[in-house]
């Protein structure tokens, strides 16, 4: 994997973590409990996915092929 692709994966992972944590803090009050459960699961799954992409990106960056 090239450094360009690994840099993209790192940027994507950082964006995903920022975006989903921001969404979690911006959920308005007054929704049914199921709404928060579903969004909590979505946030957790996407943060885990971002961590996996970040790990792949870091490993690829360290191997580094220009």
Coordinates of C-alpha atoms in Angstrom, one line a residue:
X1 CA 0.0 0.0 0.0
X2 CA 1.4 3.4 -0.9
X3 CA 1.9 6.2 1.6
X4 CA -0.8 8.2 -0.2
X5 CA -3.4 5.5 0.4
X6 CA -2.3 5.0 4.0
X7 CA -2.5 8.8 4.6
X8 CA -6.0 8.8 3.2
X9 CA -7.0 6.0 5.6
X10 CA -5.5 7.9 8.5
X11 CA -7.4 11.1 7.5
X12 CA -10.6 9.1 7.0
X13 CA -10.2 7.5 10.5
X14 CA -9.6 10.9 12.2
X15 CA -12.6 12.4 10.4
X16 CA -14.9 9.5 11.3
X17 CA -13.9 9.7 15.0
X18 CA -14.4 13.4 15.1
X19 CA -17.7 13.3 13.2
X20 CA -19.3 10.5 15.2
X21 CA -18.2 11.8 18.6
X22 CA -19.6 15.2 17.6
X23 CA -22.9 13.6 16.6
X24 CA -23.0 11.8 20.0
X25 CA -22.7 15.1 21.8
X26 CA -25.2 16.9 19.6
X27 CA -28.1 14.5 20.0
X28 CA -31.1 16.5 21.3
X29 CA -33.1 15.5 24.3
X30 CA -36.7 14.3 24.1
X31 CA -36.4 11.3 21.8
X32 CA -37.6 7.8 22.7
X33 CA -35.0 5.5 24.3
X34 CA -34.8 3.4 21.2
X35 CA -33.5 6.4 19.2
X36 CA -30.6 6.7 21.6
X37 CA -29.9 3.0 21.6
X38 CA -29.7 2.8 17.8
X39 CA -27.5 5.9 17.6
X40 CA -25.3 4.7 20.4
X41 CA -24.8 1.4 18.5
X42 CA -24.1 3.3 15.2
X43 CA -21.6 5.5 17.0
X44 CA -19.8 2.6 18.6
X45 CA -19.6 0.5 15.4
X46 CA -18.3 3.5 13.4
X47 CA -15.7 4.4 16.0
X48 CA -14.5 0.8 16.0
X49 CA -14.4 0.8 12.2
X50 CA -12.4 4.1 12.3
X51 CA -9.9 2.5 14.8
X52 CA -9.4 -0.5 12.5
X53 CA -8.9 1.8 9.5
X54 CA -6.4 3.9 11.6
X55 CA -4.5 0.8 12.6
X56 CA -4.2 -0.4 9.0
X57 CA -3.2 3.1 8.0
X58 CA -0.5 3.4 10.6
X59 CA 0.9 -0.1 9.8
X60 CA 1.0 0.8 6.1
X61 CA 2.6 4.2 6.7
X62 CA 5.4 2.5 8.7
X63 CA 6.1 0.0 5.9
X64 CA 6.0 3.0 3.6
X65 CA 6.2 2.6 -0.1
X66 CA 6.4 6.0 -1.8

